[in-house]
Coordinates of C-alpha atoms in Angstrom, one line a residue:
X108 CA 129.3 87.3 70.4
X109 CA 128.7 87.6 67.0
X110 CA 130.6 89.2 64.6
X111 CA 127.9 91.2 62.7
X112 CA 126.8 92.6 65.7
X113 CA 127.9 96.4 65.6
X114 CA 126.3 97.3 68.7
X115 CA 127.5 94.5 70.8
X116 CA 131.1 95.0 69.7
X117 CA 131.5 98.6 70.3
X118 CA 130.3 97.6 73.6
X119 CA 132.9 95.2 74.1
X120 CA 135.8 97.6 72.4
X121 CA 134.4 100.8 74.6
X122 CA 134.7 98.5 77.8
X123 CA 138.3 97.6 76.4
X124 CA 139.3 100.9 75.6
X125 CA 138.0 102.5 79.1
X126 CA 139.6 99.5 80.9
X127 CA 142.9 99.9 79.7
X128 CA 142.5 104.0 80.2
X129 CA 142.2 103.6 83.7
X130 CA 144.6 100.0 84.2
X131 CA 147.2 102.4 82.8
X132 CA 146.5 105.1 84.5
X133 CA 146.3 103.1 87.7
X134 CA 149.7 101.1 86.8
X135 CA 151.1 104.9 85.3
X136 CA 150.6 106.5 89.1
X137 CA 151.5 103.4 91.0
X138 CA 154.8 102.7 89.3
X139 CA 155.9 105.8 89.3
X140 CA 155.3 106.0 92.7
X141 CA 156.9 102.4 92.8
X142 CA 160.3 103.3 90.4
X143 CA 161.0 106.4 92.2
X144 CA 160.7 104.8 95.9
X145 CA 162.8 101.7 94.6
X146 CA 165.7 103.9 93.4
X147 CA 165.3 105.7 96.7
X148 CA 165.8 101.9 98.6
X149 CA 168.6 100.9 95.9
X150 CA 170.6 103.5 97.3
X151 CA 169.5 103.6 101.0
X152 CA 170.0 99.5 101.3
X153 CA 173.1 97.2 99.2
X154 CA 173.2 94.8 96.8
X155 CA 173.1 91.7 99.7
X156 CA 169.7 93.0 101.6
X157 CA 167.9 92.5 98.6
X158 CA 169.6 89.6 97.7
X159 CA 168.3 88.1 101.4
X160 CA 164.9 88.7 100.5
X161 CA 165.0 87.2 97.1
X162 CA 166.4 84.2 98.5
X163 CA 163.4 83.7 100.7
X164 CA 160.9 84.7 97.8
X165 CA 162.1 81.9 95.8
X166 CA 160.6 79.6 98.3
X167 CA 157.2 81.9 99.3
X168 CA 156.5 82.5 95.9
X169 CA 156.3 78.6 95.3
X170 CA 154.0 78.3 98.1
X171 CA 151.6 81.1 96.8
X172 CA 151.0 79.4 93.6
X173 CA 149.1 76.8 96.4
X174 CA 147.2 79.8 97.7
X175 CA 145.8 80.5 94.7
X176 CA 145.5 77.2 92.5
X177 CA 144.3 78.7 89.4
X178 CA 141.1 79.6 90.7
X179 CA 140.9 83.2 90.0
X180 CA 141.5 83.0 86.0
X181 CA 138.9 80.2 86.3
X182 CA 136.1 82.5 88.0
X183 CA 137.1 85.5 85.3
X184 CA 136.8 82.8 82.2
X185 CA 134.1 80.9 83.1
X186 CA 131.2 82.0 81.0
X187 CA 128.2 81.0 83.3
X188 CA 129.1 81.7 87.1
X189 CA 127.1 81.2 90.1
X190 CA 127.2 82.3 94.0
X191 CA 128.4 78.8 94.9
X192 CA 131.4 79.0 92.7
X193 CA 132.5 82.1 94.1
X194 CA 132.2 81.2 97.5
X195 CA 133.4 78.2 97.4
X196 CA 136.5 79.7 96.2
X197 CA 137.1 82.3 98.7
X198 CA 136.8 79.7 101.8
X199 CA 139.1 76.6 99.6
X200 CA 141.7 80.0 99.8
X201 CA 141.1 80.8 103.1
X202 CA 141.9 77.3 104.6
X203 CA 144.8 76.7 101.9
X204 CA 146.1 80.1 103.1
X205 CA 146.3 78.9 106.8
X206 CA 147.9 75.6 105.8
X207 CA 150.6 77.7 104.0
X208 CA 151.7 79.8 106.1
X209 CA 152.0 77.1 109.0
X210 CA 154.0 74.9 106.6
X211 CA 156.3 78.5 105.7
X212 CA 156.7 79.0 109.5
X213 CA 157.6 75.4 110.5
X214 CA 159.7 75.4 107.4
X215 CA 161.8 78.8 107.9
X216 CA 165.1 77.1 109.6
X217 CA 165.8 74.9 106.8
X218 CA 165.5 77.7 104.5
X219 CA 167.9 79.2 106.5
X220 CA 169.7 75.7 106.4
X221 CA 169.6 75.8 102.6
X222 CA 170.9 78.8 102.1
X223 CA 173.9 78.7 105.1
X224 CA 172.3 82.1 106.4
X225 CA 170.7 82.7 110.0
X226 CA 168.9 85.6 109.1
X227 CA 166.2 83.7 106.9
X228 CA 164.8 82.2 108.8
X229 CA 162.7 85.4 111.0
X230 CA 162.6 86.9 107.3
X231 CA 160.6 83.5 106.9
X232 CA 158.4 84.3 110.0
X233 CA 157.4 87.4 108.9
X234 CA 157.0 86.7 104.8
X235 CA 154.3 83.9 106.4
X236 CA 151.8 86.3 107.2
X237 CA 150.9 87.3 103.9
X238 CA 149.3 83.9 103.4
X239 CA 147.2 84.8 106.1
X240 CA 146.5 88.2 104.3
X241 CA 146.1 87.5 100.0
X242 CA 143.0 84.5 100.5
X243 CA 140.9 86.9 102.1
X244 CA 140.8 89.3 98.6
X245 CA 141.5 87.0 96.0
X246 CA 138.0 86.6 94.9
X247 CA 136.6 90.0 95.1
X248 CA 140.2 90.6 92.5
X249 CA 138.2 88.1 90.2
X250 CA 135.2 89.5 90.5
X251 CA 135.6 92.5 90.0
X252 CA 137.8 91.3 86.6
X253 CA 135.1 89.8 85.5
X254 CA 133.1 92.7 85.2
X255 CA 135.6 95.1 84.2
X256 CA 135.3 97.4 86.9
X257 CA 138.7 98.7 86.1
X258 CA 138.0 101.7 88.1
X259 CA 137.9 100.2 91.6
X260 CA 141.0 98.1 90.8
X261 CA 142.3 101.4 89.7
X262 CA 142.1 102.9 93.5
X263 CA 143.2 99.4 95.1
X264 CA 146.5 99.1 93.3
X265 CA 147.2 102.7 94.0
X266 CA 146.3 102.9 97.8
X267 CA 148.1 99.8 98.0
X268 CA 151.6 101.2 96.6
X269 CA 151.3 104.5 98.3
X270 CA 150.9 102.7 101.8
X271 CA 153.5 100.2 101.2
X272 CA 155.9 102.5 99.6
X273 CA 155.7 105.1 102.5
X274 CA 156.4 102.0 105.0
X275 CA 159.3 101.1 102.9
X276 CA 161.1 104.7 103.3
X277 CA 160.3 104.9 106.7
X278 CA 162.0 101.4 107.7
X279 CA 165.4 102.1 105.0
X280 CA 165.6 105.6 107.0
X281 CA 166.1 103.8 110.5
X282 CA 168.6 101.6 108.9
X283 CA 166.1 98.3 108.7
X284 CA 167.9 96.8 105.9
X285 CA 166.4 93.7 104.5
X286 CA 163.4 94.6 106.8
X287 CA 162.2 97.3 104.8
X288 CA 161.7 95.4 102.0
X289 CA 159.6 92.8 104.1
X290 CA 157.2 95.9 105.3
X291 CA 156.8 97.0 101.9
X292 CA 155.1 93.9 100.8
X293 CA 153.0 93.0 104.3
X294 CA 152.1 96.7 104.0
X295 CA 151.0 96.7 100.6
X296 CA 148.9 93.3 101.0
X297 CA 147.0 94.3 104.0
X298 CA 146.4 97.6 102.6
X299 CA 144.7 96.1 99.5
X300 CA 142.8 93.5 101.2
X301 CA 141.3 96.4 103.5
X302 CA 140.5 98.5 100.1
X303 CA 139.0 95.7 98.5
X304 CA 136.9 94.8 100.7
X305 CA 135.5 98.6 100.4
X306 CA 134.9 98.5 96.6
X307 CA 133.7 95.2 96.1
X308 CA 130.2 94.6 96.5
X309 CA 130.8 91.2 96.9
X310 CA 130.4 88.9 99.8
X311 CA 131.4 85.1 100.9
X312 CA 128.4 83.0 101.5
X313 CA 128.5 80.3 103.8
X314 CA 128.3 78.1 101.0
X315 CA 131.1 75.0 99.7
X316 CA 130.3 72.9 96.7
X317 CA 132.1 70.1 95.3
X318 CA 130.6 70.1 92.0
X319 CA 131.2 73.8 92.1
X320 CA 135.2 72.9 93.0
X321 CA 134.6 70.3 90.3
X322 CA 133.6 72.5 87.4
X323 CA 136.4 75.0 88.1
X324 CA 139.0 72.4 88.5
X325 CA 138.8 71.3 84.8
X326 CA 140.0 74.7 83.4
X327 CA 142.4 75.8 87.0
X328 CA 144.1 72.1 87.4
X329 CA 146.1 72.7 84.2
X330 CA 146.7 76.3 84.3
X331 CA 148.1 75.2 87.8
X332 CA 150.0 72.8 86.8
X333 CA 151.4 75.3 84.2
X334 CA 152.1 78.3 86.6
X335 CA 153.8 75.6 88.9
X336 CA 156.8 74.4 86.4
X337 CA 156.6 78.1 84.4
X338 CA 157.5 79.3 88.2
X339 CA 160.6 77.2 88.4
X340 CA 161.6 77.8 85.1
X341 CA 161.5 81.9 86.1
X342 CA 163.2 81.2 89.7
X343 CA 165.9 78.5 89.5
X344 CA 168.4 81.0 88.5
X345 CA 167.5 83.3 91.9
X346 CA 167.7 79.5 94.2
X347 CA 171.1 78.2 92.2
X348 CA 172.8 81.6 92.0
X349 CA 172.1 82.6 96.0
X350 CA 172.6 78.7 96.9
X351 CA 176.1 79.1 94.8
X352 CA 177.3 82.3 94.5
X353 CA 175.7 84.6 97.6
X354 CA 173.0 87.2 98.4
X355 CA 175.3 89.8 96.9
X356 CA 175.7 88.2 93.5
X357 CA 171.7 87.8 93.9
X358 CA 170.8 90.8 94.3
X359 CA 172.9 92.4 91.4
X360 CA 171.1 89.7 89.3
X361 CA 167.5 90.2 90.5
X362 CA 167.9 93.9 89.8
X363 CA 169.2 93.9 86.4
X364 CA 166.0 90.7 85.9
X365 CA 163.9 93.5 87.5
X366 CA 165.1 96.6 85.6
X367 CA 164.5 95.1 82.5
X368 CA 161.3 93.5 83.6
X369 CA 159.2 96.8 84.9
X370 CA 158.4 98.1 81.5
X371 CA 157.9 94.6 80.2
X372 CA 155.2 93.6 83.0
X373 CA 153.7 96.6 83.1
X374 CA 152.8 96.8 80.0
X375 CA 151.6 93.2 79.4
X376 CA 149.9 93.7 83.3
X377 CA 147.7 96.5 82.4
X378 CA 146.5 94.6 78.8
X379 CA 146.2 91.4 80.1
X380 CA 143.8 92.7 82.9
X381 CA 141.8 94.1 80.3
X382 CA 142.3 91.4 77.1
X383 CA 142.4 88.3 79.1
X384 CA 138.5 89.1 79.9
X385 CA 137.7 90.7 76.1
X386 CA 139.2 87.6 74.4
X387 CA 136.9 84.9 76.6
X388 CA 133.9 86.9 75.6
X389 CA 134.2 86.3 71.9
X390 CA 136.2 82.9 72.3
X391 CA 134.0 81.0 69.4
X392 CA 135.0 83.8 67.1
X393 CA 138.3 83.0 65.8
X394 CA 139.0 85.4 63.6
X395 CA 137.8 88.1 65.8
X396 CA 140.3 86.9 68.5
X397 CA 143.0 86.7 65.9
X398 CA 142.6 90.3 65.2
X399 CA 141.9 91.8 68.5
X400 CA 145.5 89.6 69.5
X401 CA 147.6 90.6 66.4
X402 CA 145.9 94.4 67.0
X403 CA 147.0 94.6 70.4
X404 CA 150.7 92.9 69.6
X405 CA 151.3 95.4 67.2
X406 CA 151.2 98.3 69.9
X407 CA 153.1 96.4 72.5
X408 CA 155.8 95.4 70.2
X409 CA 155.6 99.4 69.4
X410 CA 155.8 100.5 72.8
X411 CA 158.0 97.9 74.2
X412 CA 160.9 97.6 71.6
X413 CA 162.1 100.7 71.8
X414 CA 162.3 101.0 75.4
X415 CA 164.2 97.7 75.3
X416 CA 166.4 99.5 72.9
X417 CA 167.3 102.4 74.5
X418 CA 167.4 100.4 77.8
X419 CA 170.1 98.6 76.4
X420 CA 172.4 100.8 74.7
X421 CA 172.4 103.6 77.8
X422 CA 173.2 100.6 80.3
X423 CA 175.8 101.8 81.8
X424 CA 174.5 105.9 82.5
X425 CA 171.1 104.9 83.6
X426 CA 172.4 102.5 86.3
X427 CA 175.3 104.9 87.7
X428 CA 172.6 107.7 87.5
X429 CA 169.9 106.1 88.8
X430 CA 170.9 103.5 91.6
X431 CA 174.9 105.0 92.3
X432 CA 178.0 103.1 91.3
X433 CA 178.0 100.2 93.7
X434 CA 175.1 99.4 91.4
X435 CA 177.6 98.9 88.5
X436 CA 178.2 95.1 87.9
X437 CA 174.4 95.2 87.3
X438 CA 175.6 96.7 83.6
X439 CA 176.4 93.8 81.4
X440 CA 173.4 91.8 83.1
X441 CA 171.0 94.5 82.1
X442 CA 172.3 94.3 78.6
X443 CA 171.7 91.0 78.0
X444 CA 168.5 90.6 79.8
X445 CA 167.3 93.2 76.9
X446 CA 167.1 90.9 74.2
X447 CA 165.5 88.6 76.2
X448 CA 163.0 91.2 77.0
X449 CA 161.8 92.4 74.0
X450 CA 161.1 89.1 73.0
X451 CA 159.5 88.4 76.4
X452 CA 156.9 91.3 75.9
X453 CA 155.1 89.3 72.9
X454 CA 155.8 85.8 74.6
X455 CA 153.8 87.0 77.8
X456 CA 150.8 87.3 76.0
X457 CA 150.1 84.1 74.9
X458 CA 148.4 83.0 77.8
X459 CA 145.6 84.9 77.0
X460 CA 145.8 82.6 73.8
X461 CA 145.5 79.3 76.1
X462 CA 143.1 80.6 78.6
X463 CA 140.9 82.7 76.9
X464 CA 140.0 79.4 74.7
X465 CA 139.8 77.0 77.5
X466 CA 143.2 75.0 76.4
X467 CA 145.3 75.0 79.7
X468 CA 146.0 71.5 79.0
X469 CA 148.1 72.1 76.3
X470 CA 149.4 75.3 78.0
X471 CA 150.5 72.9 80.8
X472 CA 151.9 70.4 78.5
X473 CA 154.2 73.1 76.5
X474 CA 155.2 74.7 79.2
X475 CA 156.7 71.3 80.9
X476 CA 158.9 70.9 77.5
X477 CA 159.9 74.5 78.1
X478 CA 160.8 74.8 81.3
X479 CA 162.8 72.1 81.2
X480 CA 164.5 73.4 78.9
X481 CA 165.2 76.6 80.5
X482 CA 166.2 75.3 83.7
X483 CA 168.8 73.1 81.5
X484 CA 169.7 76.4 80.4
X485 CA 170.4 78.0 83.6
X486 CA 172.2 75.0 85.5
X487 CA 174.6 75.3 82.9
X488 CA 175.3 79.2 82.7
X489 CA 176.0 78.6 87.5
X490 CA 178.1 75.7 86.4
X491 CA 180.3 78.1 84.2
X492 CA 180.2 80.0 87.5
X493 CA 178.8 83.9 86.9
X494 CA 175.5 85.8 86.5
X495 CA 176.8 86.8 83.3
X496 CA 177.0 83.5 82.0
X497 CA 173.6 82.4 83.7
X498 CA 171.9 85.5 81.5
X499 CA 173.6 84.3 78.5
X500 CA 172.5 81.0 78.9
X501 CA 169.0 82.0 79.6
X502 CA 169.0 84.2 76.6
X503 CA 170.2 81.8 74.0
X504 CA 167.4 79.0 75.0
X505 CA 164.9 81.3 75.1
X506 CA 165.2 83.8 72.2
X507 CA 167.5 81.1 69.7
X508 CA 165.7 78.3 70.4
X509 CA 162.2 78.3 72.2
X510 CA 160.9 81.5 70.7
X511 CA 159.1 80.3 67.5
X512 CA 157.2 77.3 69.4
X513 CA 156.4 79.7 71.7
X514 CA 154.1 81.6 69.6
X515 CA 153.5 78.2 67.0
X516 CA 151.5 76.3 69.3
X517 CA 148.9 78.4 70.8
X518 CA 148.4 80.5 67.4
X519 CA 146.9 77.2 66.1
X520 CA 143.8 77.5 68.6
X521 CA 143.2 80.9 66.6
X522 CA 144.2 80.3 63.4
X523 CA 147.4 82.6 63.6
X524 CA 151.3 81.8 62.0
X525 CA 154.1 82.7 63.1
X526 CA 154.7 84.5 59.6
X527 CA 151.4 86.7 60.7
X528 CA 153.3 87.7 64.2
X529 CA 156.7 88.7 62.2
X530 CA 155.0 90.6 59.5
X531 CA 153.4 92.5 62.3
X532 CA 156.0 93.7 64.4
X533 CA 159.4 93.3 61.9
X534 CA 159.3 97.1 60.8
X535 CA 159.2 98.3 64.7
X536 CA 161.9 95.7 65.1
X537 CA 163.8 97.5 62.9
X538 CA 163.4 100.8 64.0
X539 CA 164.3 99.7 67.5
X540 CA 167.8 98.3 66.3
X541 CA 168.7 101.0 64.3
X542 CA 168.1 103.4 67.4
X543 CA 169.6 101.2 69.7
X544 CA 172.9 101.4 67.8
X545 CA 172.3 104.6 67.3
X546 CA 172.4 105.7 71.0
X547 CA 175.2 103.3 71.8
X548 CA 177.6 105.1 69.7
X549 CA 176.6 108.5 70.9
X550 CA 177.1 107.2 74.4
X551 CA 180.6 106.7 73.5
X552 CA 180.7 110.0 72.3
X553 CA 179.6 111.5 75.5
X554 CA 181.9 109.6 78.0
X555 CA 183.5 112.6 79.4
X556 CA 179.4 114.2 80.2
X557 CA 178.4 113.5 84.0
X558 CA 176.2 110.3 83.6
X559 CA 173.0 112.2 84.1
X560 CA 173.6 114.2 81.7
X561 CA 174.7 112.2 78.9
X562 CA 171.9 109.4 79.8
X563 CA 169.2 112.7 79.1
X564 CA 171.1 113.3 75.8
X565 CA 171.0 109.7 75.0
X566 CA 167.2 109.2 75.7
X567 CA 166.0 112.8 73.9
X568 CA 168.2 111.5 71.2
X569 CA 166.7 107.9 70.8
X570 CA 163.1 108.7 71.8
X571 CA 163.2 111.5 69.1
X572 CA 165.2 109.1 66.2
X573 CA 163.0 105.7 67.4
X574 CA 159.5 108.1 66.6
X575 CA 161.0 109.4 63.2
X576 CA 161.7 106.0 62.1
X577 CA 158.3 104.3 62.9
X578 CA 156.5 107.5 61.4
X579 CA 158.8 106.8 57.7
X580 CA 158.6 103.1 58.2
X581 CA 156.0 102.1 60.2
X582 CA 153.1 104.2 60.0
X583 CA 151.0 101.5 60.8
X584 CA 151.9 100.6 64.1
X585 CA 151.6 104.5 64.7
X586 CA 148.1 104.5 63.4
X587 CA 147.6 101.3 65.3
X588 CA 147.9 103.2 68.8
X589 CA 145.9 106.1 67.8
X590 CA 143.1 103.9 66.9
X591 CA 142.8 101.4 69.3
X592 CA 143.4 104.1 72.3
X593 CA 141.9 107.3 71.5
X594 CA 139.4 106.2 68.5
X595 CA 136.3 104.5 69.4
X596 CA 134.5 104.6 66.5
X597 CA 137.1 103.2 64.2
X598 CA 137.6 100.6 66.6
X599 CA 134.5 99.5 66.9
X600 CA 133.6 99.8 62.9
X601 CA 137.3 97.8 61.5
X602 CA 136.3 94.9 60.3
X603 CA 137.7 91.9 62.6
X604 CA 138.3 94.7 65.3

């Protein structure tokens, strides 16, 4: 799309706009719906049931990469696309999907073995099914990507929680344990695949090409490849720290890794659904892909540096008020998993870099370096024998020392520095860490206060200071989000928009 063209780029920018309007809204109700129902498990189950089921998603999550292969980011970035691609697809899925749960089922006692722990293995059983479930609505998800019907993906993701959720409470309240947190995900799947199927207008042929399989496989081999050692690099710490130190130990990890992650994914989730798309469009304009990119950075690093912020320094109320005080050793976890996120909310988003321009091959080849790395990382932090030590660990490698080719190597397919990214985002930076220490000293002020009330006071107090700041020192990042979300003429007449 050319750049000259005003008429085609307010297109593109209006479709942008409305897609993230109703991904956020969509992600807004569902999680939500999603936050308040896992504080309500947090405190109905312990610590070890959700370390159970994190041990067995180690393994199933492994095995869905298989079910998926890279095919549906190959469908959404492929610029000419035909019936036979599509279908062929959907019925590669299907049969991979029935392979993969046989080999999950066969493969549940030495899970169980793995581990020392009986009870994996019918977990095992029952996680199985869902390979049976996610082939059968992974191409209409594509599909429907691809044409930005953000709308219908709006009402699957939120059916899908609300069923799942309710199944969840149901099963914690007749004292299910672990089991509740099985029926949540079974639930939500079939629940989407059923809605899906209602609001896509899309249908399997009988069709199967090999040159169809052939021209997909050049772009999803790598990104594969990619998503397979990325995956390891994510989930060795959940196999080494259940295999070494128990479910219970797991699960205060995972939910510190998950507190800190909800904001983070969301927020990249509901742009990426939208950008990933945008960015493909105009892929031979490099310039107009460097802005868009550096546009959109700006207003994550806006939105998610404070929250990292105030996540941080209100630790140790927000925990105690929101998941009890058995939930406590999750504290100095949560902390340090901060840093890492903030820097993880830019670092997600370069794989729309690598995939909107067609480069998984060097996607794959980086991140082999860099999960090596990481799992180096990690190994050491269980060998020093404590999940504060493994987040440490983690932290170091990836902020200290894998941060800056991170961003380095994909911003050459665009034409973008690191010194571009940094003078971006360095004045939200700022205004995060000055609120962050900030709310950590009134926190000590405020020990005596219940810890609801004095994580209120903290958050009024920080949201209030953290808004002040960026409106005296940067005003651009505020105009940024005005702009780009409620602006659509602007958008679409900035130059490079």
């Amino acid at each position: 799309m050319a750049r000259g063209h005003p008429r085609e780029r307010m297109s593109l920018l209006t479709q942008v706009r409305h897609g993230i309007a109703w991904t956020t809204g969509a992600r807004a109700c569902a999680q939500v719906l999603d936050f308040a129902v896992g504080i309500a498990l947090a405190r109905l189950l312990t610590p070890e049931d959700f370390g159970l089921l994190e041990m067995t998603v180690v393994i199933t999550g492994f095995l869905a990469l298989f079910g998926e292969l890279g095919f549906g980011a190959a469908l959404i970035q492929r610029q000419e696309l035909h019936e036979h691609h599509a279908s062929t697809v959907f019925w590669l899925n299907l049969i991979t999907g029935l392979g993969l749960a046989g080999v999950l089922a066969l493969g549940a006692p030495w899970i169980a073995r793995f581990y020392g722990d009986a009870r994996l293995m019918p977990l095992s059983w029952a996680i199985s099914i869902n390979f049976l479930i996610s082939p059968l609505n992974m191409v209409q998800g594509a599909m429907l990507h691809r044409a930005m019907k953000f709308r219908e993906l709006a009402i699957v993701e939120v059916t899908s929680v609300v069923v799942s959720s309710a199944t969840a409470v149901a099963l914690a309240l007749n004292a299910m344990g672990t089991w509740s947190l099985v029926g949540r995900s079974l639930a939500g799947g079939v629940t989407s695949t059923i809605v899906i199927w209602t609001v896509s207008d899309w249908r399997p042929r009988y069709v199967f090409s090999r040159a169809a399989l052939k021209e997909l496989l050049a772009f999803s081999t790598n990104l594969f490849g990619f998503m397979t050692i990325n995956y390891w690099a994510r989930q060795v710490d959940d196999l080494l720290v259940g295999k070494y130190m128990g479910p219970s130990q797991l699960g205060i990890y995972g939910r510190a890794y998950a507190t800190m992650m909800l904001p983070i994914k969301e927020l990249s989730n509901v742009l990426g659904r939208v950008l990933f798309p945008a960015m493909s469009r105009i892929k031979e304009d490099k310039p107009q892909v460097k802005s868009l990119y550096l546009g959109w950075l700006d207003i994550i690093a806006f939105i998610s540096f404070p929250i990292m912020a105030l996540l941080c320094a209100s630790a140790d109320n927000l925990i105690v008020t929101l998941y009890g005080e058995k939930w406590r050793p999750v504290i100095p976890v949560l902390r340090i998993f901060c840093v890492v996120g903030a820097f993880q909310s830019l670092g997600t988003t370069v794989g729309w870099i690598y995939q909107s321009q067609g480069r998984t091959d060097v996607m794959f080849r980086w991140g082999l370096v860099a999960s090596l790395l990481i799992i180096a990382s990690i190994v050491f932090g269980v060998w020093l024998g404590s999940i504060e030590a493994v987040a440490t660990s983690y932290a170091v490698m990836t902020v200290a020392l894998l941060s800056y080719p991170q961003f380095a190597i994909p911003g050459r397919l665009i034409g973008l520095r690191p010194v571009e990214l940094v003078r971006t985002v360095w004045r939200t930076a700022l205004c995060a860490l000055v609120t962050a220490a900030a709310v950590w000293a009134l926190g000590l002020r405020l020990q005596r206060l219940p810890a609801g009330i004095a994580l209120g006071i903290q958050l009024v107090v920080g949201a209030g200071l953290y808004l002040v700041l960026a409106r005296v020192f940067a005003s651009s990042s505020l105009h940024s989000v005005r702009d780009r979300l409620f602006n659509d003429r602007k958008n679409a007449m900035a130059p490079g928009a």
